[in-house]
mmCIF file of C-alpha atoms in Angstrom:
data_model
loop_
_atom_site.group_PDB
_atom_site.id
_atom_site.type_symbol
_atom_site.label_atom_id
_atom_site.label_comp_id
_atom_site.label_asym_id
_atom_site.label_seq_id
_atom_site.Cartn_x
_atom_site.Cartn_y
_atom_site.Cartn_z
ATOM 1 C CA MET V 1 -32.338 10.177 -7.898
ATOM 2 C CA LYS V 2 -28.752 10.953 -7.275
ATOM 3 C CA LYS V 3 -28.132 14.425 -5.449
ATOM 4 C CA ILE V 4 -25.071 16.581 -6.586
ATOM 5 C CA LEU V 5 -23.897 19.626 -4.602
ATOM 6 C CA VAL V 6 -22.416 22.476 -7.035
ATOM 7 C CA ILE V 7 -20.133 24.848 -5.204
ATOM 8 C CA GLU V 8 -19.260 27.635 -7.608
ATOM 9 C CA ASP V 9 -19.133 31.428 -7.097
ATOM 10 C CA GLU V 10 -19.682 32.344 -10.719
ATOM 11 C CA ASP V 11 -23.473 32.444 -10.914
ATOM 12 C CA SER V 12 -23.564 31.943 -14.857
ATOM 13 C CA ILE V 13 -21.171 28.918 -14.690
ATOM 14 C CA ARG V 14 -23.232 27.406 -11.642
ATOM 15 C CA ASN V 15 -26.639 28.031 -13.231
ATOM 16 C CA ASN V 16 -25.447 26.301 -16.628
ATOM 17 C CA ILE V 17 -24.012 23.251 -14.531
ATOM 18 C CA CYS V 18 -27.186 22.780 -12.507
ATOM 19 C CA GLU V 19 -29.494 23.111 -15.741
ATOM 20 C CA MET V 20 -27.303 20.517 -17.255
ATOM 21 C CA LEU V 21 -27.411 18.114 -14.223
ATOM 22 C CA GLN V 22 -31.189 18.303 -14.014
ATOM 23 C CA ALA V 23 -31.787 17.782 -17.714
ATOM 24 C CA GLU V 24 -29.959 14.449 -17.080
ATOM 25 C CA GLY V 25 -32.206 13.400 -14.042
ATOM 26 C CA PHE V 26 -30.002 14.506 -11.199
ATOM 27 C CA GLU V 27 -31.158 16.547 -8.146
ATOM 28 C CA THR V 28 -29.017 19.657 -7.463
ATOM 29 C CA ILE V 29 -27.882 21.761 -4.554
ATOM 30 C CA GLU V 30 -26.402 25.156 -5.060
ATOM 31 C CA ALA V 31 -23.569 26.915 -3.251
ATOM 32 C CA GLY V 32 -22.200 30.363 -4.227
ATOM 33 C CA ASN V 33 -19.151 30.212 -1.914
ATOM 34 C CA GLY V 34 -16.996 27.540 -0.031
ATOM 35 C CA LYS V 35 -18.395 28.252 3.255
ATOM 36 C CA GLN V 36 -22.136 27.995 2.152
ATOM 37 C CA GLY V 37 -21.139 24.738 0.126
ATOM 38 C CA LEU V 38 -19.466 23.029 3.279
ATOM 39 C CA GLN V 39 -22.583 23.694 5.285
ATOM 40 C CA LEU V 40 -25.020 22.323 2.837
ATOM 41 C CA ALA V 41 -22.628 19.356 2.033
ATOM 42 C CA GLN V 42 -22.638 18.609 6.085
ATOM 43 C CA SER V 43 -26.369 18.872 6.283
ATOM 44 C CA GLN V 44 -27.607 17.419 3.009
ATOM 45 C CA LEU V 45 -24.754 14.726 2.506
ATOM 46 C CA PRO V 46 -24.855 14.878 -1.502
ATOM 47 C CA ASP V 47 -23.999 11.862 -3.424
ATOM 48 C CA LEU V 48 -21.383 13.766 -5.278
ATOM 49 C CA ILE V 49 -19.780 17.321 -4.850
ATOM 50 C CA LEU V 50 -18.473 19.584 -8.020
ATOM 51 C CA CYS V 51 -16.497 22.313 -6.466
ATOM 52 C CA ASP V 52 -14.457 25.427 -7.784
ATOM 53 C CA ILE V 53 -11.142 26.065 -6.269
ATOM 54 C CA THR V 54 -10.671 29.829 -6.107
ATOM 55 C CA MET V 55 -13.768 31.212 -4.079
ATOM 56 C CA PRO V 56 -14.000 33.966 -1.671
ATOM 57 C CA GLU V 57 -14.225 33.115 2.198
ATOM 58 C CA LEU V 58 -13.234 29.380 1.885
ATOM 59 C CA ASP V 59 -11.486 28.251 -1.276
ATOM 60 C CA GLY V 60 -12.010 24.491 -2.703
ATOM 61 C CA TYR V 61 -9.129 22.991 -0.996
ATOM 62 C CA GLY V 62 -10.491 24.320 2.303
ATOM 63 C CA VAL V 63 -13.887 22.525 1.739
ATOM 64 C CA LEU V 64 -12.430 19.328 0.699
ATOM 65 C CA ASN V 65 -10.099 19.434 3.766
ATOM 66 C CA GLU V 66 -12.966 20.037 6.012
ATOM 67 C CA LEU V 67 -14.778 17.107 4.415
ATOM 68 C CA ARG V 68 -12.410 14.608 4.717
ATOM 69 C CA VAL V 69 -11.896 15.291 8.293
ATOM 70 C CA HIS V 70 -15.696 14.140 9.494
ATOM 71 C CA PRO V 71 -16.764 10.451 8.875
ATOM 72 C CA ALA V 72 -20.156 11.351 7.750
ATOM 73 C CA THR V 73 -18.649 13.237 4.566
ATOM 74 C CA GLN V 74 -15.172 12.036 4.043
ATOM 75 C CA THR V 75 -16.202 9.400 1.406
ATOM 76 C CA ILE V 76 -18.419 11.676 -0.559
ATOM 77 C CA PRO V 77 -17.091 11.686 -4.100
ATOM 78 C CA PHE V 78 -15.466 15.133 -5.023
ATOM 79 C CA ILE V 79 -14.717 16.393 -8.137
ATOM 80 C CA PHE V 80 -12.785 19.997 -8.547
ATOM 81 C CA LEU V 81 -13.795 22.162 -11.365
ATOM 82 C CA THR V 82 -10.963 24.629 -11.983
ATOM 83 C CA ALA V 83 -9.023 26.860 -14.341
ATOM 84 C CA LYS V 84 -5.996 25.822 -12.425
ATOM 85 C CA ALA V 85 -4.466 22.770 -13.936
ATOM 86 C CA THR V 86 -0.646 22.885 -13.186
ATOM 87 C CA LYS V 87 0.907 19.758 -11.627
ATOM 88 C CA VAL V 88 1.273 21.547 -8.365
ATOM 89 C CA ASP V 89 -2.294 22.208 -8.220
ATOM 90 C CA LEU V 90 -3.422 18.592 -9.265
ATOM 91 C CA ARG V 91 -0.866 17.139 -6.508
ATOM 92 C CA GLN V 92 -2.450 19.598 -3.942
ATOM 93 C CA GLY V 93 -5.810 18.647 -4.709
ATOM 94 C CA MET V 94 -5.443 14.600 -4.956
ATOM 95 C CA GLU V 95 -3.270 14.621 -1.513
ATOM 96 C CA LEU V 96 -6.227 16.198 0.344
ATOM 97 C CA GLY V 97 -8.410 13.397 -1.286
ATOM 98 C CA ALA V 98 -9.983 14.753 -4.460
ATOM 99 C CA ASP V 99 -11.273 12.084 -6.715
ATOM 100 C CA ASP V 100 -10.799 13.917 -10.421
ATOM 101 C CA TYR V 101 -10.257 17.275 -11.826
ATOM 102 C CA LEU V 102 -12.068 18.891 -14.779
ATOM 103 C CA THR V 103 -10.464 21.928 -16.230
ATOM 104 C CA LYS V 104 -12.639 24.816 -17.467
ATOM 105 C CA PRO V 105 -13.965 25.163 -20.001
ATOM 106 C CA PHE V 106 -15.280 21.397 -20.134
ATOM 107 C CA THR V 107 -17.884 20.042 -22.206
ATOM 108 C CA THR V 108 -21.191 18.398 -21.144
ATOM 109 C CA GLU V 109 -19.940 14.971 -22.170
ATOM 110 C CA ALA V 110 -16.757 15.204 -20.073
ATOM 111 C CA LEU V 111 -18.508 16.410 -17.023
ATOM 112 C CA LEU V 112 -21.201 13.503 -17.055
ATOM 113 C CA THR V 113 -18.653 11.054 -17.986
ATOM 114 C CA ALA V 114 -16.670 12.106 -14.797
ATOM 115 C CA ILE V 115 -19.618 11.864 -12.719
ATOM 116 C CA ALA V 116 -20.938 8.503 -13.960
ATOM 117 C CA THR V 117 -17.323 7.327 -13.326
ATOM 118 C CA ARG V 118 -16.957 8.488 -9.477
ATOM 119 C CA LEU V 119 -20.644 7.313 -9.038
ATOM 120 C CA GLU V 120 -19.845 4.102 -10.156
ATOM 121 C CA LYS V 121 -16.617 3.715 -8.255
ATOM 122 C CA GLN V 122 -18.614 4.719 -4.973
ATOM 123 C CA LEU V 123 -21.410 2.262 -5.688
ATOM 124 C CA ALA V 124 -18.586 -0.496 -6.045
ATOM 125 C CA LEU V 125 -17.118 0.729 -2.681
ATOM 126 C CA GLU V 126 -20.495 0.491 -0.966
ATOM 127 C CA LYS V 127 -21.245 -2.953 -2.161
ATOM 128 C CA LYS V 128 -17.670 -3.995 -1.127
ATOM 129 C CA SER V 129 -18.599 -2.456 2.250
ATOM 130 C CA LEU V 130 -21.708 -4.460 2.494
ATOM 131 C CA GLN V 131 -19.867 -7.696 1.774
ATOM 132 C CA LYS V 132 -17.525 -6.936 4.394
ATOM 133 C CA LEU V 133 -20.334 -6.118 6.982
ATOM 134 C CA ASP V 134 -22.258 -9.556 5.748
ATOM 135 C CA GLU V 135 -18.945 -11.300 6.436
ATOM 136 C CA LEU V 136 -18.363 -9.805 9.565
ATOM 137 C CA ARG V 137 -21.773 -10.785 10.635
ATOM 138 C CA SER V 138 -21.181 -14.146 9.524
ATOM 139 C CA GLN V 139 -17.759 -14.423 11.589
ATOM 140 C CA ILE V 140 -19.274 -13.045 14.744
ATOM 141 C CA SER V 141 -22.325 -15.604 14.463
ATOM 142 C CA HIS V 142 -19.666 -18.375 14.171
ATOM 143 C CA ALA V 143 -16.924 -17.360 16.563
ATOM 144 C CA LEU V 144 -18.513 -15.452 19.236
ATOM 145 C CA PRO V 145 -20.835 -18.283 20.490
ATOM 146 C CA HIS V 146 -18.178 -20.950 20.242
ATOM 147 C CA GLU V 147 -15.907 -18.734 22.097
ATOM 148 C CA LEU V 148 -18.286 -17.989 24.897
ATOM 149 C CA TYR V 149 -20.023 -21.389 25.243
ATOM 150 C CA THR V 150 -16.433 -23.230 25.398
ATOM 151 C CA PRO V 151 -15.416 -21.627 28.852
ATOM 152 C CA LEU V 152 -19.026 -21.208 29.930
ATOM 153 C CA ASN V 153 -19.694 -24.718 29.309
ATOM 154 C CA GLY V 154 -16.324 -25.741 31.266
ATOM 155 C CA ILE V 155 -17.479 -23.861 34.369
ATOM 156 C CA LEU V 156 -21.052 -25.146 34.307
ATOM 157 C CA GLY V 157 -20.056 -28.604 33.748
ATOM 158 C CA LEU V 158 -17.384 -28.688 35.983
ATOM 159 C CA SER V 159 -19.104 -26.870 38.718
ATOM 160 C CA ALA V 160 -22.140 -29.180 38.334
ATOM 161 C CA PHE V 161 -19.838 -32.282 38.783
ATOM 162 C CA MET V 162 -18.515 -30.763 42.086
ATOM 163 C CA LEU V 163 -22.130 -30.031 43.327
ATOM 164 C CA ASP V 164 -23.210 -33.394 42.556
ATOM 165 C CA GLU V 165 -20.057 -35.340 43.740
ATOM 166 C CA TYR V 166 -19.103 -33.020 46.507
ATOM 167 C CA ASP V 167 -18.968 -35.793 49.416
ATOM 168 C CA THR V 168 -16.840 -38.185 47.237
ATOM 169 C CA VAL V 169 -14.418 -36.308 45.359
ATOM 170 C CA GLU V 170 -10.783 -36.510 46.718
ATOM 171 C CA ARG V 171 -8.912 -33.217 47.649
ATOM 172 C CA ASP V 172 -6.360 -33.283 45.040
ATOM 173 C CA GLU V 173 -9.063 -34.028 42.361
ATOM 174 C CA ALA V 174 -11.261 -31.089 43.679
ATOM 175 C CA LEU V 175 -8.492 -28.860 43.635
ATOM 176 C CA GLN V 176 -7.682 -29.739 39.951
ATOM 177 C CA ILE V 177 -11.370 -29.074 39.214
ATOM 178 C CA LEU V 178 -11.439 -25.771 40.571
ATOM 179 C CA LYS V 179 -8.116 -24.941 38.764
ATOM 180 C CA GLU V 180 -9.935 -25.796 35.372
ATOM 181 C CA ILE V 181 -13.045 -23.799 36.275
ATOM 182 C CA HIS V 182 -10.832 -20.884 37.412
ATOM 183 C CA VAL V 183 -8.964 -20.796 34.002
ATOM 184 C CA SER V 184 -12.072 -21.127 32.291
ATOM 185 C CA GLY V 185 -13.448 -18.132 33.925
ATOM 186 C CA GLN V 186 -10.240 -16.156 33.032
ATOM 187 C CA ARG V 187 -10.681 -17.131 29.672
ATOM 188 C CA LEU V 188 -14.187 -16.183 29.505
ATOM 189 C CA TYR V 189 -13.324 -12.840 31.287
ATOM 190 C CA ARG V 190 -10.563 -11.781 28.954
ATOM 191 C CA LEU V 191 -12.683 -12.640 25.862
ATOM 192 C CA THR V 192 -15.645 -10.449 27.110
ATOM 193 C CA LYS V 193 -13.176 -7.548 27.884
ATOM 194 C CA ASN V 194 -11.473 -7.885 24.460
ATOM 195 C CA PHE V 195 -14.898 -7.916 22.342
ATOM 196 C CA LEU V 196 -15.870 -4.606 24.515
ATOM 197 C CA LEU V 197 -12.490 -2.938 23.975
ATOM 198 C CA TYR V 198 -12.504 -3.704 20.110
ATOM 199 C CA ALA V 199 -15.989 -2.313 19.938
ATOM 200 C CA GLU V 200 -15.016 0.780 21.781
ATOM 201 C CA LEU V 201 -11.968 1.371 19.506
ATOM 202 C CA GLU V 202 -13.976 1.081 16.373
ATOM 203 C CA LEU V 203 -16.316 3.814 17.888
ATOM 204 C CA MET V 204 -13.403 5.941 18.573
ATOM 205 C CA ALA V 205 -11.968 5.579 15.238
ATOM 206 C CA THR V 206 -15.126 7.008 13.812
ATOM 207 C CA ASN V 207 -15.387 9.861 16.424
ATOM 208 C CA PRO V 208 -12.757 12.743 16.090
ATOM 209 C CA ASP V 209 -13.803 14.083 19.613
ATOM 210 C CA ARG V 210 -12.976 10.679 21.332
ATOM 211 C CA LEU V 211 -10.206 10.078 19.251
ATOM 212 C CA GLN V 212 -8.714 13.620 20.371
ATOM 213 C CA THR V 213 -9.154 12.702 23.849
ATOM 214 C CA LEU V 214 -7.429 9.361 23.722
ATOM 215 C CA GLN V 215 -4.538 11.206 22.174
ATOM 216 C CA SER V 216 -4.324 13.988 24.435
ATOM 217 C CA LYS V 217 -3.911 11.694 27.431
ATOM 218 C CA GLU V 218 -0.862 9.550 25.983
ATOM 219 C CA ILE V 219 2.409 10.168 27.491
ATOM 220 C CA ASP V 220 6.108 9.119 26.912
ATOM 221 C CA THR V 221 6.579 5.565 28.343
ATOM 222 C CA TYR V 222 9.746 3.764 28.802
ATOM 223 C CA SER V 223 8.736 0.438 27.052
ATOM 224 C CA GLN V 224 11.562 -2.145 28.300
ATOM 225 C CA PRO V 225 10.249 -2.968 31.669
ATOM 226 C CA LEU V 226 6.791 -3.436 30.088
ATOM 227 C CA ILE V 227 7.554 -5.305 27.318
ATOM 228 C CA TYR V 228 9.892 -7.540 29.171
ATOM 229 C CA GLU V 229 7.341 -8.199 32.039
ATOM 230 C CA THR V 230 4.562 -8.746 29.651
ATOM 231 C CA ALA V 231 6.319 -11.317 27.404
ATOM 232 C CA VAL V 232 7.782 -13.478 30.114
ATOM 233 C CA GLN V 233 4.227 -13.580 31.728
ATOM 234 C CA LYS V 234 2.945 -14.732 28.552
ATOM 235 C CA ALA V 235 5.660 -17.388 28.173
ATOM 236 C CA GLN V 236 4.891 -18.588 31.656
ATOM 237 C CA ARG V 237 1.454 -19.110 30.976
ATOM 238 C CA ALA V 238 1.995 -20.969 27.739
ATOM 239 C CA ASP V 239 4.773 -23.219 29.501
ATOM 240 C CA ARG V 240 7.226 -21.896 27.010
ATOM 241 C CA VAL V 241 9.771 -19.725 28.979
ATOM 242 C CA ALA V 242 12.908 -21.586 27.055
ATOM 243 C CA ASP V 243 11.142 -20.713 23.953
ATOM 244 C CA LEU V 244 11.408 -16.885 24.621
ATOM 245 C CA GLN V 245 14.059 -14.899 22.905
ATOM 246 C CA LEU V 246 14.249 -11.073 24.137
ATOM 247 C CA ASP V 247 16.444 -8.127 22.193
ATOM 248 C CA LEU V 248 15.367 -5.088 23.966
ATOM 249 C CA GLN V 249 16.967 -1.615 23.388
ATOM 250 C CA GLY V 250 14.892 0.300 26.173
ATOM 251 C CA THR V 251 12.925 2.832 23.787
ATOM 252 C CA ILE V 252 10.450 5.621 24.711
ATOM 253 C CA VAL V 253 7.154 5.291 23.234
ATOM 254 C CA HIS V 254 4.450 8.006 23.202
ATOM 255 C CA ILE V 255 1.368 5.861 24.387
ATOM 256 C CA SER V 256 0.087 5.150 27.661
ATOM 257 C CA GLU V 257 1.472 1.995 29.793
ATOM 258 C CA ALA V 258 -1.892 0.182 29.562
ATOM 259 C CA ASN V 259 -2.060 0.771 25.715
ATOM 260 C CA ILE V 260 1.472 -0.499 24.987
ATOM 261 C CA GLN V 261 1.101 -3.398 27.319
ATOM 262 C CA LYS V 262 -1.865 -4.268 25.436
ATOM 263 C CA ILE V 263 -0.539 -4.118 22.205
ATOM 264 C CA VAL V 264 2.681 -6.357 23.425
ATOM 265 C CA GLU V 265 0.214 -9.148 25.179
ATOM 266 C CA GLU V 266 -2.034 -9.609 22.297
ATOM 267 C CA ILE V 267 0.923 -9.913 19.521
ATOM 268 C CA VAL V 268 3.085 -12.007 21.974
ATOM 269 C CA ASP V 269 -0.070 -14.328 22.877
ATOM 270 C CA ASN V 270 -0.896 -14.927 19.262
ATOM 271 C CA ALA V 271 2.894 -15.837 18.598
ATOM 272 C CA PHE V 272 2.754 -18.339 21.462
ATOM 273 C CA LYS V 273 -0.767 -19.522 20.476
ATOM 274 C CA PHE V 274 0.164 -20.239 16.992
ATOM 275 C CA SER V 275 3.368 -21.892 16.888
ATOM 276 C CA PRO V 276 4.567 -25.366 18.569
ATOM 277 C CA PRO V 277 6.468 -25.691 21.627
ATOM 278 C CA GLY V 278 10.181 -25.896 21.160
ATOM 279 C CA THR V 279 10.239 -23.478 18.567
ATOM 280 C CA PRO V 280 11.607 -19.578 19.398
ATOM 281 C CA VAL V 281 9.475 -16.550 19.794
ATOM 282 C CA CYS V 282 11.559 -13.584 19.357
ATOM 283 C CA VAL V 283 10.711 -10.143 20.722
ATOM 284 C CA SER V 284 12.620 -6.978 19.911
ATOM 285 C CA ASP V 285 12.610 -3.298 19.526
ATOM 286 C CA SER V 286 14.332 -0.585 17.735
ATOM 287 C CA VAL V 287 14.137 3.147 16.650
ATOM 288 C CA GLN V 288 13.966 4.550 13.302
ATOM 289 C CA ASP V 289 13.145 8.256 12.602
ATOM 290 C CA ASN V 290 11.480 8.858 16.043
ATOM 291 C CA TRP V 291 9.200 5.889 15.372
ATOM 292 C CA VAL V 292 9.626 2.759 17.562
ATOM 293 C CA ILE V 293 9.322 -0.716 15.957
ATOM 294 C CA LEU V 294 8.362 -3.536 18.131
ATOM 295 C CA SER V 295 8.861 -6.769 16.348
ATOM 296 C CA VAL V 296 7.534 -10.356 17.370
ATOM 297 C CA SER V 297 8.448 -13.320 15.174
ATOM 298 C CA ASP V 298 7.458 -16.955 15.392
ATOM 299 C CA ARG V 299 7.749 -20.073 13.392
ATOM 300 C CA GLY V 300 4.411 -21.333 13.397
ATOM 301 C CA ARG V 301 1.684 -22.101 10.918
ATOM 302 C CA GLY V 302 1.834 -18.593 9.360
ATOM 303 C CA MET V 303 -0.683 -16.569 7.058
ATOM 304 C CA THR V 304 -1.142 -16.139 3.493
ATOM 305 C CA ALA V 305 -0.959 -12.952 1.732
ATOM 306 C CA GLU V 306 -4.686 -12.968 1.302
ATOM 307 C CA GLN V 307 -5.358 -13.876 4.928
ATOM 308 C CA ILE V 308 -3.036 -10.862 6.032
ATOM 309 C CA ALA V 309 -5.050 -8.612 3.636
ATOM 310 C CA ASN V 310 -8.415 -9.576 5.261
ATOM 311 C CA LEU V 311 -7.191 -9.565 8.882
ATOM 312 C CA GLY V 312 -10.436 -8.854 11.119
ATOM 313 C CA ALA V 313 -11.592 -8.764 14.634
ATOM 314 C CA TYR V 314 -13.696 -11.988 14.369
ATOM 315 C CA MET V 315 -11.577 -13.981 11.932
ATOM 316 C CA GLN V 316 -9.742 -16.948 13.058
ATOM 317 C CA PHE V 317 -8.229 -18.237 9.934
ATOM 318 C CA GLU V 318 -8.672 -22.186 9.088
ATOM 319 C CA ARG V 319 -10.561 -22.718 12.142
ATOM 320 C CA LYS V 320 -11.623 -26.169 10.852
ATOM 321 C CA LEU V 321 -8.113 -27.301 10.572
ATOM 322 C CA TYR V 322 -6.799 -25.931 13.853
ATOM 323 C CA GLU V 323 -8.216 -25.915 17.189
ATOM 324 C CA GLN V 324 -5.998 -23.497 19.075
ATOM 325 C CA GLN V 325 -8.264 -21.331 21.318
ATOM 326 C CA GLY V 326 -8.949 -17.721 20.256
ATOM 327 C CA SER V 327 -11.479 -15.519 18.660
ATOM 328 C CA GLY V 328 -8.991 -13.831 16.424
ATOM 329 C CA LEU V 329 -9.536 -10.365 18.293
ATOM 330 C CA GLY V 330 -5.737 -10.112 19.540
ATOM 331 C CA LEU V 331 -4.231 -8.979 16.166
ATOM 332 C CA ALA V 332 -7.171 -6.750 15.426
ATOM 333 C CA ILE V 333 -7.005 -5.041 18.638
ATOM 334 C CA ALA V 334 -3.195 -4.335 18.317
ATOM 335 C CA LYS V 335 -3.705 -2.909 14.754
ATOM 336 C CA ARG V 336 -6.456 -0.644 15.844
ATOM 337 C CA LEU V 337 -4.476 0.675 18.763
ATOM 338 C CA ALA V 338 -1.341 1.182 16.814
ATOM 339 C CA GLU V 339 -3.490 3.205 13.958
ATOM 340 C CA LEU V 340 -5.234 5.360 16.555
ATOM 341 C CA HIS V 341 -1.940 6.553 17.680
ATOM 342 C CA GLY V 342 -0.804 7.268 13.962
ATOM 343 C CA GLY V 343 1.176 4.203 13.810
ATOM 344 C CA GLU V 344 0.678 1.048 12.090
ATOM 345 C CA LEU V 345 0.858 -3.053 12.196
ATOM 346 C CA ARG V 346 2.497 -5.061 9.421
ATOM 347 C CA ILE V 347 2.838 -8.633 9.103
ATOM 348 C CA GLU V 348 5.189 -10.712 7.094
ATOM 349 C CA SER V 349 4.592 -14.375 6.728
ATOM 350 C CA SER V 350 5.627 -17.466 4.958
ATOM 351 C CA PRO V 351 2.968 -20.266 5.656
ATOM 352 C CA ASN V 352 4.344 -23.031 8.005
ATOM 353 C CA GLN V 353 7.757 -21.183 8.195
ATOM 354 C CA GLN V 354 7.860 -17.769 9.921
ATOM 355 C CA THR V 355 5.671 -14.738 10.836
ATOM 356 C CA ILE V 356 6.833 -11.541 11.874
ATOM 357 C CA VAL V 357 4.499 -9.021 13.161
ATOM 358 C CA ARG V 358 5.788 -5.462 13.262
ATOM 359 C CA VAL V 359 3.904 -2.471 15.405
ATOM 360 C CA VAL V 360 5.273 1.029 14.505
ATOM 361 C CA LEU V 361 4.379 3.619 17.349
ATOM 362 C CA PRO V 362 5.186 7.345 17.837
ATOM 363 C CA GLY V 363 8.441 7.761 19.784
ATOM 364 C CA ARG V 364 9.385 10.492 22.332
ATOM 365 C CA LYS V 365 7.554 13.654 21.932
#
């Protein structure tokens, strides 16, 4: 049985609506003002909310604004019941996240149709979320074991060889084996850190208090030295210093050094990883309306529009066709970091031609 919260300060209207809904098999909760309605919404978590606009203590706009701030209530379908139906009123409600408007007086048929439409839409969204969760589980089950086992097997295999052949291995050969063990260890360490970081960022995105703490600690950072040093380091590790092209203006970003460095590290690493040696990787920055735009382009295999739309943490596209190392976490981490700071990550790509990743970040405060 679906549970509907009715927030209406006129007793007769509220009682009529509740009786109507109960007759149709719905469970109803009643609130005579916005403040009481908000409390019931947060404690009862109804399947849908019907709410008047003009009410004492807290109006309908205030109720909706509070609900959309908190993760537990931000996706509950919300329908305004109001005598106010001007374009300005409609726009204000829709901007706050209202799902629909019903103008008083309305018929039983109109009310039930609006409710059915919103509940069906919510069901479709929930099914899509479950589908994405299943896909995420599948991606984790395929990507994580492979990404962990590959460097781990390298460490175990090479160290076992050294233990067995310690007395016969030449110095130069032993040094090369130790270097390979070290590289595998570094890869395993970075992968583990990225998985933990991504999990932390996802939790932060659903916790307003943790998000506020993150944002309160951010400071204005002069980005040029960080971008330059990080990009050059990545080029050196990929043995592609000649391919790196830098066009840095010297911008100020309102984000910590550690976070801007992580963003640059991941998108530049991704560009080198998925483009062939001898092709350029271009890194540039610019300022537009107090937003800093960091751009990284490469001429690798690229991504389709569908792949860009489905960008996810544990997705490494076309793994069967390409064997580049990587769990696919890099772009997801950069994207989430940008979003947590009020920015965004955009991708423009033509498969097998060019890919441009643009990260938009807040400028000087």
